[in-house]
Structure formats: C-alpha cells, structure tokens
mmCIF file of N, CA and C in Angstrom:
data_model
loop_
_atom_site.group_PDB
_atom_site.id
_atom_site.type_symbol
_atom_site.label_atom_id
_atom_site.label_comp_id
_atom_site.label_asym_id
_atom_site.label_seq_id
_atom_site.Cartn_x
_atom_site.Cartn_y
_atom_site.Cartn_z
ATOM 1 N N MET A 8 175.008 132.315 45.850
ATOM 2 C CA MET A 8 175.530 132.849 44.610
ATOM 3 C C MET A 8 175.826 131.749 43.595
ATOM 4 N N LYS A 9 176.463 130.647 44.053
ATOM 5 C CA LYS A 9 176.795 129.550 43.149
ATOM 6 C C LYS A 9 175.533 128.891 42.606
ATOM 7 N N LYS A 10 174.514 128.799 43.461
ATOM 8 C CA LYS A 10 173.263 128.161 43.036
ATOM 9 C C LYS A 10 172.610 128.976 41.908
ATOM 10 N N LYS A 11 172.627 130.283 42.039
ATOM 11 C CA LYS A 11 172.043 131.143 41.021
ATOM 12 C C LYS A 11 172.805 131.018 39.702
ATOM 13 N N LYS A 12 174.122 130.958 39.784
ATOM 14 C CA LYS A 12 174.961 130.794 38.597
ATOM 15 C C LYS A 12 174.666 129.454 37.912
ATOM 16 N N PHE A 13 174.553 128.414 38.749
ATOM 17 C CA PHE A 13 174.242 127.084 38.227
ATOM 18 C C PHE A 13 172.887 127.068 37.529
ATOM 19 N N GLU A 14 171.892 127.673 38.146
ATOM 20 C CA GLU A 14 170.552 127.713 37.559
ATOM 21 C C GLU A 14 170.540 128.483 36.246
ATOM 22 N N THR A 15 171.326 129.535 36.170
ATOM 23 C CA THR A 15 171.423 130.315 34.931
ATOM 24 C C THR A 15 172.030 129.467 33.818
ATOM 25 N N LYS A 16 173.132 128.780 34.150
ATOM 26 C CA LYS A 16 173.778 127.924 33.150
ATOM 27 C C LYS A 16 172.862 126.776 32.745
ATOM 28 N N LYS A 17 172.165 126.211 33.725
ATOM 29 C CA LYS A 17 171.232 125.120 33.430
ATOM 30 C C LYS A 17 170.115 125.610 32.506
ATOM 31 N N GLY A 18 169.653 126.817 32.727
ATOM 32 C CA GLY A 18 168.628 127.405 31.874
ATOM 33 C C GLY A 18 169.106 127.549 30.434
ATOM 34 N N TYR A 19 170.345 127.998 30.285
ATOM 35 C CA TYR A 19 170.919 128.120 28.944
ATOM 36 C C TYR A 19 171.043 126.756 28.267
ATOM 37 N N LEU A 20 171.500 125.783 29.021
ATOM 38 C CA LEU A 20 171.647 124.433 28.466
ATOM 39 C C LEU A 20 170.300 123.833 28.085
ATOM 40 N N ASP A 21 169.296 124.037 28.924
ATOM 41 C CA ASP A 21 167.951 123.535 28.604
ATOM 42 C C ASP A 21 167.400 124.200 27.348
ATOM 43 N N GLN A 22 167.636 125.496 27.229
ATOM 44 C CA GLN A 22 167.186 126.229 26.049
ATOM 45 C C GLN A 22 167.911 125.733 24.805
ATOM 46 N N TYR A 23 169.213 125.504 24.912
ATOM 47 C CA TYR A 23 170.009 125.000 23.797
ATOM 48 C C TYR A 23 169.539 123.608 23.390
ATOM 49 N N ARG A 24 169.306 122.733 24.374
ATOM 50 C CA ARG A 24 168.825 121.374 24.101
ATOM 51 C C ARG A 24 167.465 121.409 23.412
ATOM 52 N N SER A 25 166.608 122.285 23.888
ATOM 53 C CA SER A 25 165.277 122.415 23.284
ATOM 54 C C SER A 25 165.380 122.844 21.825
ATOM 55 N N GLY A 26 166.288 123.776 21.541
ATOM 56 C CA GLY A 26 166.494 124.226 20.158
ATOM 57 C C GLY A 26 167.024 123.109 19.281
ATOM 58 N N LEU A 27 167.958 122.322 19.811
ATOM 59 C CA LEU A 27 168.493 121.184 19.056
ATOM 60 C C LEU A 27 167.400 120.152 18.772
ATOM 61 N N LEU A 28 166.560 119.888 19.759
ATOM 62 C CA LEU A 28 165.472 118.933 19.578
ATOM 63 C C LEU A 28 164.505 119.406 18.502
ATOM 64 N N GLN A 29 164.145 120.682 18.557
ATOM 65 C CA GLN A 29 163.238 121.221 17.535
ATOM 66 C C GLN A 29 163.863 121.134 16.149
ATOM 67 N N ASP A 30 165.150 121.409 16.066
ATOM 68 C CA ASP A 30 165.860 121.324 14.791
ATOM 69 C C ASP A 30 165.872 119.887 14.279
ATOM 70 N N LEU A 31 166.150 118.936 15.170
ATOM 71 C CA LEU A 31 166.150 117.521 14.796
ATOM 72 C C LEU A 31 164.779 117.090 14.276
ATOM 73 N N ILE A 32 163.741 117.462 14.977
ATOM 74 C CA ILE A 32 162.388 117.063 14.578
ATOM 75 C C ILE A 32 161.987 117.734 13.270
ATOM 76 N N THR A 33 162.298 119.010 13.127
ATOM 77 C CA THR A 33 161.959 119.727 11.889
ATOM 78 C C THR A 33 162.658 119.105 10.687
ATOM 79 N N LYS A 34 163.952 118.850 10.828
ATOM 80 C CA LYS A 34 164.700 118.260 9.711
ATOM 81 C C LYS A 34 164.297 116.812 9.464
ATOM 82 N N GLY A 35 163.992 116.079 10.535
ATOM 83 C CA GLY A 35 163.540 114.697 10.376
ATOM 84 C C GLY A 35 162.221 114.626 9.618
ATOM 85 N N LYS A 36 161.289 115.484 9.974
ATOM 86 C CA LYS A 36 159.991 115.509 9.283
ATOM 87 C C LYS A 36 160.174 115.929 7.824
ATOM 88 N N ARG A 37 161.096 116.842 7.587
ATOM 89 C CA ARG A 37 161.378 117.264 6.211
ATOM 90 C C ARG A 37 161.935 116.094 5.399
ATOM 91 N N GLN A 38 162.852 115.340 5.994
ATOM 92 C CA GLN A 38 163.417 114.175 5.312
ATOM 93 C C GLN A 38 162.332 113.142 5.018
ATOM 94 N N LEU A 39 161.446 112.928 5.980
ATOM 95 C CA LEU A 39 160.353 111.974 5.762
ATOM 96 C C LEU A 39 159.455 112.407 4.610
ATOM 97 N N SER A 40 159.167 113.711 4.533
ATOM 98 C CA SER A 40 158.304 114.183 3.448
ATOM 99 C C SER A 40 159.010 114.060 2.093
ATOM 100 N N ILE A 41 160.319 114.259 2.061
ATOM 101 C CA ILE A 41 161.070 114.087 0.809
ATOM 102 C C ILE A 41 161.047 112.627 0.380
ATOM 103 N N ILE A 42 161.267 111.727 1.327
ATOM 104 C CA ILE A 42 161.236 110.294 1.012
ATOM 105 C C ILE A 42 159.862 109.899 0.492
ATOM 106 N N ASP A 43 158.806 110.371 1.166
ATOM 107 C CA ASP A 43 157.442 110.040 0.731
ATOM 108 C C ASP A 43 157.117 110.654 -0.622
ATOM 109 N N GLY A 44 157.490 111.909 -0.822
ATOM 110 C CA GLY A 44 157.096 112.632 -2.018
ATOM 111 C C GLY A 44 157.893 112.315 -3.264
ATOM 112 N N PHE A 45 159.153 111.974 -3.091
ATOM 113 C CA PHE A 45 160.003 111.798 -4.263
ATOM 114 C C PHE A 45 160.590 110.394 -4.403
ATOM 115 N N CYS A 46 160.978 109.800 -3.307
ATOM 116 C CA CYS A 46 161.729 108.540 -3.379
ATOM 117 C C CYS A 46 160.826 107.309 -3.491
ATOM 118 N N ILE A 47 159.857 107.202 -2.606
ATOM 119 C CA ILE A 47 159.013 106.004 -2.597
ATOM 120 C C ILE A 47 158.183 105.918 -3.865
ATOM 121 N N ASP A 48 157.675 107.052 -4.328
ATOM 122 C CA ASP A 48 156.880 107.046 -5.563
ATOM 123 C C ASP A 48 157.710 106.641 -6.772
ATOM 124 N N ALA A 49 159.009 106.898 -6.718
ATOM 125 C CA ALA A 49 159.875 106.604 -7.858
ATOM 126 C C ALA A 49 160.476 105.198 -7.810
ATOM 127 N N THR A 50 160.230 104.470 -6.736
ATOM 128 C CA THR A 50 160.821 103.135 -6.625
ATOM 129 C C THR A 50 160.190 102.197 -7.636
ATOM 130 N N GLY A 51 161.022 101.421 -8.260
ATOM 131 C CA GLY A 51 160.528 100.453 -9.217
ATOM 132 C C GLY A 51 160.669 99.031 -8.717
ATOM 133 N N LYS A 52 161.430 98.877 -7.644
ATOM 134 C CA LYS A 52 161.679 97.550 -7.101
ATOM 135 C C LYS A 52 161.255 97.497 -5.649
ATOM 136 N N VAL A 53 160.879 96.318 -5.220
ATOM 137 C CA VAL A 53 160.485 96.136 -3.830
ATOM 138 C C VAL A 53 161.685 96.319 -2.904
ATOM 139 N N THR A 54 162.872 95.917 -3.365
ATOM 140 C CA THR A 54 164.060 96.081 -2.522
ATOM 141 C C THR A 54 164.333 97.559 -2.234
ATOM 142 N N THR A 55 164.080 98.411 -3.207
ATOM 143 C CA THR A 55 164.263 99.844 -3.003
ATOM 144 C C THR A 55 163.213 100.369 -2.037
ATOM 145 N N LEU A 56 161.996 99.876 -2.151
ATOM 146 C CA LEU A 56 160.933 100.256 -1.223
ATOM 147 C C LEU A 56 161.319 99.871 0.205
ATOM 148 N N ILE A 57 161.859 98.681 0.373
ATOM 149 C CA ILE A 57 162.284 98.225 1.697
ATOM 150 C C ILE A 57 163.360 99.154 2.250
ATOM 151 N N PHE A 58 164.311 99.515 1.412
ATOM 152 C CA PHE A 58 165.382 100.423 1.832
ATOM 153 C C PHE A 58 164.800 101.729 2.365
ATOM 154 N N PHE A 59 163.854 102.325 1.631
ATOM 155 C CA PHE A 59 163.275 103.589 2.067
ATOM 156 C C PHE A 59 162.376 103.421 3.289
ATOM 157 N N GLN A 60 161.693 102.287 3.409
ATOM 158 C CA GLN A 60 160.901 102.040 4.617
ATOM 159 C C GLN A 60 161.805 101.983 5.846
ATOM 160 N N LYS A 61 162.940 101.300 5.699
ATOM 161 C CA LYS A 61 163.880 101.231 6.814
ATOM 162 C C LYS A 61 164.485 102.599 7.125
ATOM 163 N N MET A 62 164.750 103.381 6.089
ATOM 164 C CA MET A 62 165.298 104.714 6.311
ATOM 165 C C MET A 62 164.295 105.582 7.076
ATOM 166 N N LYS A 63 163.030 105.509 6.686
ATOM 167 C CA LYS A 63 161.994 106.256 7.392
ATOM 168 C C LYS A 63 161.872 105.786 8.839
ATOM 169 N N ALA A 64 161.972 104.488 9.044
ATOM 170 C CA ALA A 64 161.897 103.944 10.402
ATOM 171 C C ALA A 64 163.077 104.441 11.234
ATOM 172 N N ASP A 65 164.257 104.472 10.643
ATOM 173 C CA ASP A 65 165.442 104.966 11.352
ATOM 174 C C ASP A 65 165.276 106.428 11.765
ATOM 175 N N ILE A 66 164.771 107.241 10.861
ATOM 176 C CA ILE A 66 164.567 108.662 11.153
ATOM 177 C C ILE A 66 163.576 108.816 12.305
ATOM 178 N N ASN A 67 162.479 108.047 12.265
ATOM 179 C CA ASN A 67 161.505 108.098 13.358
ATOM 180 C C ASN A 67 162.125 107.637 14.677
ATOM 181 N N ARG A 68 162.972 106.627 14.605
ATOM 182 C CA ARG A 68 163.637 106.127 15.819
ATOM 183 C C ARG A 68 164.564 107.198 16.398
ATOM 184 N N TYR A 69 165.308 107.896 15.537
ATOM 185 C CA TYR A 69 166.179 108.967 16.013
ATOM 186 C C TYR A 69 165.368 110.059 16.710
ATOM 187 N N MET A 70 164.239 110.428 16.104
ATOM 188 C CA MET A 70 163.410 111.472 16.706
ATOM 189 C C MET A 70 162.824 110.991 18.032
ATOM 190 N N ALA A 71 162.475 109.720 18.123
ATOM 191 C CA ALA A 71 161.927 109.169 19.368
ATOM 192 C C ALA A 71 162.964 109.170 20.484
ATOM 193 N N GLU A 72 164.214 108.921 20.143
ATOM 194 C CA GLU A 72 165.278 108.878 21.155
ATOM 195 C C GLU A 72 165.404 110.179 21.919
ATOM 196 N N PHE A 73 165.134 111.294 21.274
ATOM 197 C CA PHE A 73 165.357 112.586 21.907
ATOM 198 C C PHE A 73 164.076 113.329 22.255
ATOM 199 N N SER A 74 162.922 112.744 21.947
ATOM 200 C CA SER A 74 161.648 113.394 22.237
ATOM 201 C C SER A 74 161.116 112.953 23.597
ATOM 202 N N ASN A 75 160.030 113.592 24.004
ATOM 203 C CA ASN A 75 159.377 113.267 25.273
ATOM 204 C C ASN A 75 157.881 113.077 25.065
ATOM 205 N N GLY A 76 157.247 112.420 26.014
ATOM 206 C CA GLY A 76 155.794 112.339 26.078
ATOM 207 C C GLY A 76 155.145 111.630 24.909
ATOM 208 N N THR A 77 154.013 112.185 24.482
ATOM 209 C CA THR A 77 153.230 111.550 23.420
ATOM 210 C C THR A 77 153.956 111.588 22.072
ATOM 211 N N GLU A 78 154.753 112.638 21.876
ATOM 212 C CA GLU A 78 155.506 112.738 20.625
ATOM 213 C C GLU A 78 156.484 111.563 20.502
ATOM 214 N N ARG A 79 157.118 111.216 21.620
ATOM 215 C CA ARG A 79 158.052 110.082 21.634
ATOM 216 C C ARG A 79 157.318 108.787 21.275
ATOM 217 N N GLN A 80 156.163 108.584 21.866
ATOM 218 C CA GLN A 80 155.392 107.367 21.603
ATOM 219 C C GLN A 80 154.941 107.308 20.148
ATOM 220 N N THR A 81 154.567 108.442 19.592
ATOM 221 C CA THR A 81 154.151 108.499 18.190
ATOM 222 C C THR A 81 155.296 108.088 17.269
ATOM 223 N N PHE A 82 156.482 108.642 17.511
ATOM 224 C CA PHE A 82 157.647 108.299 16.695
ATOM 225 C C PHE A 82 158.017 106.823 16.847
ATOM 226 N N LYS A 83 157.955 106.312 18.074
ATOM 227 C CA LYS A 83 158.291 104.904 18.316
ATOM 228 C C LYS A 83 157.322 103.977 17.592
ATOM 229 N N THR A 84 156.038 104.291 17.667
ATOM 230 C CA THR A 84 155.013 103.472 17.009
ATOM 231 C C THR A 84 155.203 103.484 15.500
ATOM 232 N N GLU A 85 155.461 104.650 14.951
ATOM 233 C CA GLU A 85 155.669 104.778 13.501
ATOM 234 C C GLU A 85 156.905 104.000 13.062
ATOM 235 N N ALA A 86 157.987 104.104 13.838
ATOM 236 C CA ALA A 86 159.215 103.379 13.505
ATOM 237 C C ALA A 86 158.972 101.879 13.523
ATOM 238 N N LEU A 87 158.309 101.388 14.550
ATOM 239 C CA LEU A 87 158.027 99.955 14.651
ATOM 240 C C LEU A 87 157.179 99.481 13.473
ATOM 241 N N MET A 88 156.156 100.250 13.126
ATOM 242 C CA MET A 88 155.286 99.885 12.010
ATOM 243 C C MET A 88 156.077 99.814 10.698
ATOM 244 N N LEU A 89 156.962 100.779 10.478
ATOM 245 C CA LEU A 89 157.757 100.796 9.243
ATOM 246 C C LEU A 89 158.764 99.654 9.201
ATOM 247 N N TYR A 90 159.395 99.342 10.335
ATOM 248 C CA TYR A 90 160.309 98.197 10.387
ATOM 249 C C TYR A 90 159.565 96.903 10.073
ATOM 250 N N GLN A 91 158.349 96.768 10.614
ATOM 251 C CA GLN A 91 157.554 95.562 10.365
ATOM 252 C C GLN A 91 157.143 95.455 8.897
ATOM 253 N N LYS A 92 156.758 96.574 8.287
ATOM 254 C CA LYS A 92 156.417 96.569 6.857
ATOM 255 C C LYS A 92 157.616 96.146 6.012
ATOM 256 N N ALA A 93 158.776 96.710 6.343
ATOM 257 C CA ALA A 93 159.994 96.365 5.601
ATOM 258 C C ALA A 93 160.310 94.884 5.761
ATOM 259 N N GLU A 94 160.145 94.365 6.965
ATOM 260 C CA GLU A 94 160.412 92.944 7.205
ATOM 261 C C GLU A 94 159.436 92.059 6.434
ATOM 262 N N GLN A 95 158.162 92.437 6.406
ATOM 263 C CA GLN A 95 157.158 91.677 5.641
ATOM 264 C C GLN A 95 157.507 91.671 4.158
ATOM 265 N N ASN A 96 157.882 92.816 3.627
ATOM 266 C CA ASN A 96 158.254 92.893 2.211
ATOM 267 C C ASN A 96 159.487 92.055 1.920
ATOM 268 N N TYR A 97 160.451 92.068 2.831
ATOM 269 C CA TYR A 97 161.654 91.262 2.651
ATOM 270 C C TYR A 97 161.305 89.774 2.632
ATOM 271 N N LYS A 98 160.460 89.358 3.561
ATOM 272 C CA LYS A 98 160.054 87.948 3.609
ATOM 273 C C LYS A 98 159.308 87.550 2.338
ATOM 274 N N MET A 99 158.474 88.461 1.828
ATOM 275 C CA MET A 99 157.739 88.198 0.601
ATOM 276 C C MET A 99 158.707 87.994 -0.570
ATOM 277 N N ILE A 100 159.715 88.859 -0.674
ATOM 278 C CA ILE A 100 160.703 88.728 -1.748
ATOM 279 C C ILE A 100 161.447 87.406 -1.616
ATOM 280 N N LYS A 101 161.865 87.115 -0.418
ATOM 281 C CA LYS A 101 162.643 85.900 -0.180
ATOM 282 C C LYS A 101 161.828 84.660 -0.541
ATOM 283 N N GLU A 102 160.552 84.616 -0.157
ATOM 284 C CA GLU A 102 159.694 83.483 -0.484
ATOM 285 C C GLU A 102 159.486 83.365 -1.987
ATOM 286 N N ASN A 103 159.268 84.484 -2.656
ATOM 287 C CA ASN A 103 159.074 84.465 -4.114
ATOM 288 C C ASN A 103 160.325 83.994 -4.832
ATOM 289 N N LYS A 104 161.484 84.411 -4.373
ATOM 290 C CA LYS A 104 162.739 83.978 -4.990
ATOM 291 C C LYS A 104 162.923 82.469 -4.824
ATOM 292 N N LEU A 105 162.590 81.965 -3.637
ATOM 293 C CA LEU A 105 162.742 80.529 -3.390
ATOM 294 C C LEU A 105 161.748 79.718 -4.217
ATOM 295 N N GLN A 106 160.532 80.218 -4.356
ATOM 296 C CA GLN A 106 159.521 79.518 -5.146
ATOM 297 C C GLN A 106 159.884 79.493 -6.622
ATOM 298 N N ASP A 107 160.503 80.577 -7.094
ATOM 299 C CA ASP A 107 160.891 80.662 -8.503
ATOM 300 C C ASP A 107 162.243 80.007 -8.767
ATOM 301 N N HIS A 108 162.848 79.456 -7.727
ATOM 302 C CA HIS A 108 164.172 78.819 -7.804
ATOM 303 C C HIS A 108 165.226 79.775 -8.355
ATOM 304 N N GLN A 109 165.102 81.029 -7.984
ATOM 305 C CA GLN A 109 166.090 82.023 -8.411
ATOM 306 C C GLN A 109 167.196 82.095 -7.374
ATOM 307 N N GLU A 110 168.323 82.548 -7.834
ATOM 308 C CA GLU A 110 169.446 82.730 -6.935
ATOM 309 C C GLU A 110 169.149 83.878 -5.983
ATOM 310 N N GLU A 111 169.642 83.768 -4.764
ATOM 311 C CA GLU A 111 169.467 84.826 -3.771
ATOM 312 C C GLU A 111 170.364 86.006 -4.143
ATOM 313 N N THR A 112 169.745 87.112 -4.564
ATOM 314 C CA THR A 112 170.528 88.288 -4.954
ATOM 315 C C THR A 112 170.169 89.492 -4.108
ATOM 316 N N ILE A 113 169.541 89.273 -2.977
ATOM 317 C CA ILE A 113 169.123 90.375 -2.119
ATOM 318 C C ILE A 113 170.298 90.752 -1.232
ATOM 319 N N ASP A 114 170.639 92.018 -1.227
ATOM 320 C CA ASP A 114 171.737 92.515 -0.399
ATOM 321 C C ASP A 114 171.221 92.708 1.030
ATOM 322 N N CYS A 115 171.488 91.743 1.890
ATOM 323 C CA CYS A 115 170.971 91.768 3.260
ATOM 324 C C CYS A 115 171.559 92.897 4.083
ATOM 325 N N LEU A 116 172.778 93.295 3.807
ATOM 326 C CA LEU A 116 173.383 94.388 4.554
ATOM 327 C C LEU A 116 172.685 95.701 4.250
ATOM 328 N N ARG A 117 172.304 95.899 3.023
ATOM 329 C CA ARG A 117 171.617 97.128 2.624
ATOM 330 C C ARG A 117 170.195 97.152 3.150
ATOM 331 N N LEU A 118 169.560 95.987 3.179
ATOM 332 C CA LEU A 118 168.192 95.925 3.642
ATOM 333 C C LEU A 118 168.178 95.625 5.107
#
C-alpha cells in the first residue's frame, strides 16, 4: 500500500517538474527571441552588445541546467559560444582603448 502511494506521489512530482521545465524553456526561448528581435538590433555600442550576449548565454545556461539529453547539450553549446563571443568583443574593446590611450571606462561588473 505504501509503495503504491509513493509511486502516485512520485508521478505527480514528475509531472509537476516536467511542467516547470517546459515553462522554463518556453519563457527562456521567448526571452531570447525578444533580445534578438528588439535589443541587439537597437544596440549602438559594443558594450551593450556584450551585455546582451552575456544575458543570452545566461538564459541558455539556465535552460541547460534543468534540461536533459540533446536539448541540454544544445543549450550548453549555445551558452559557451555566446560567452566566448562576449569575451572576444570585450578584449577587442579593451585593446582599442589601450591603443587609443583612452581611459578605461568599461564597467567590468556589468560585462
């Protein structure tokens, strides 16, 4: 009797977890499309582009943490690629600032 009760509760919990995962992925993909469609196109500065690249990478990382299988690997790969792009852009800005002898005005905490 206890085993059947446990299995029933486990079934409910698995169903609830699955619903939460689907909700996370749906909202994450929606956020990514908003960033791509409205935010990145409107950026006028490379620092803003870096910020949005990191935000997209973070969203992909969150989705990867709770996903399974190939979907998890896809999110992880996308997050890594976006983090690397943001890092390359940051290095490019930093090198250009040093070459132009400009003061360092990049907010490292934000980026």
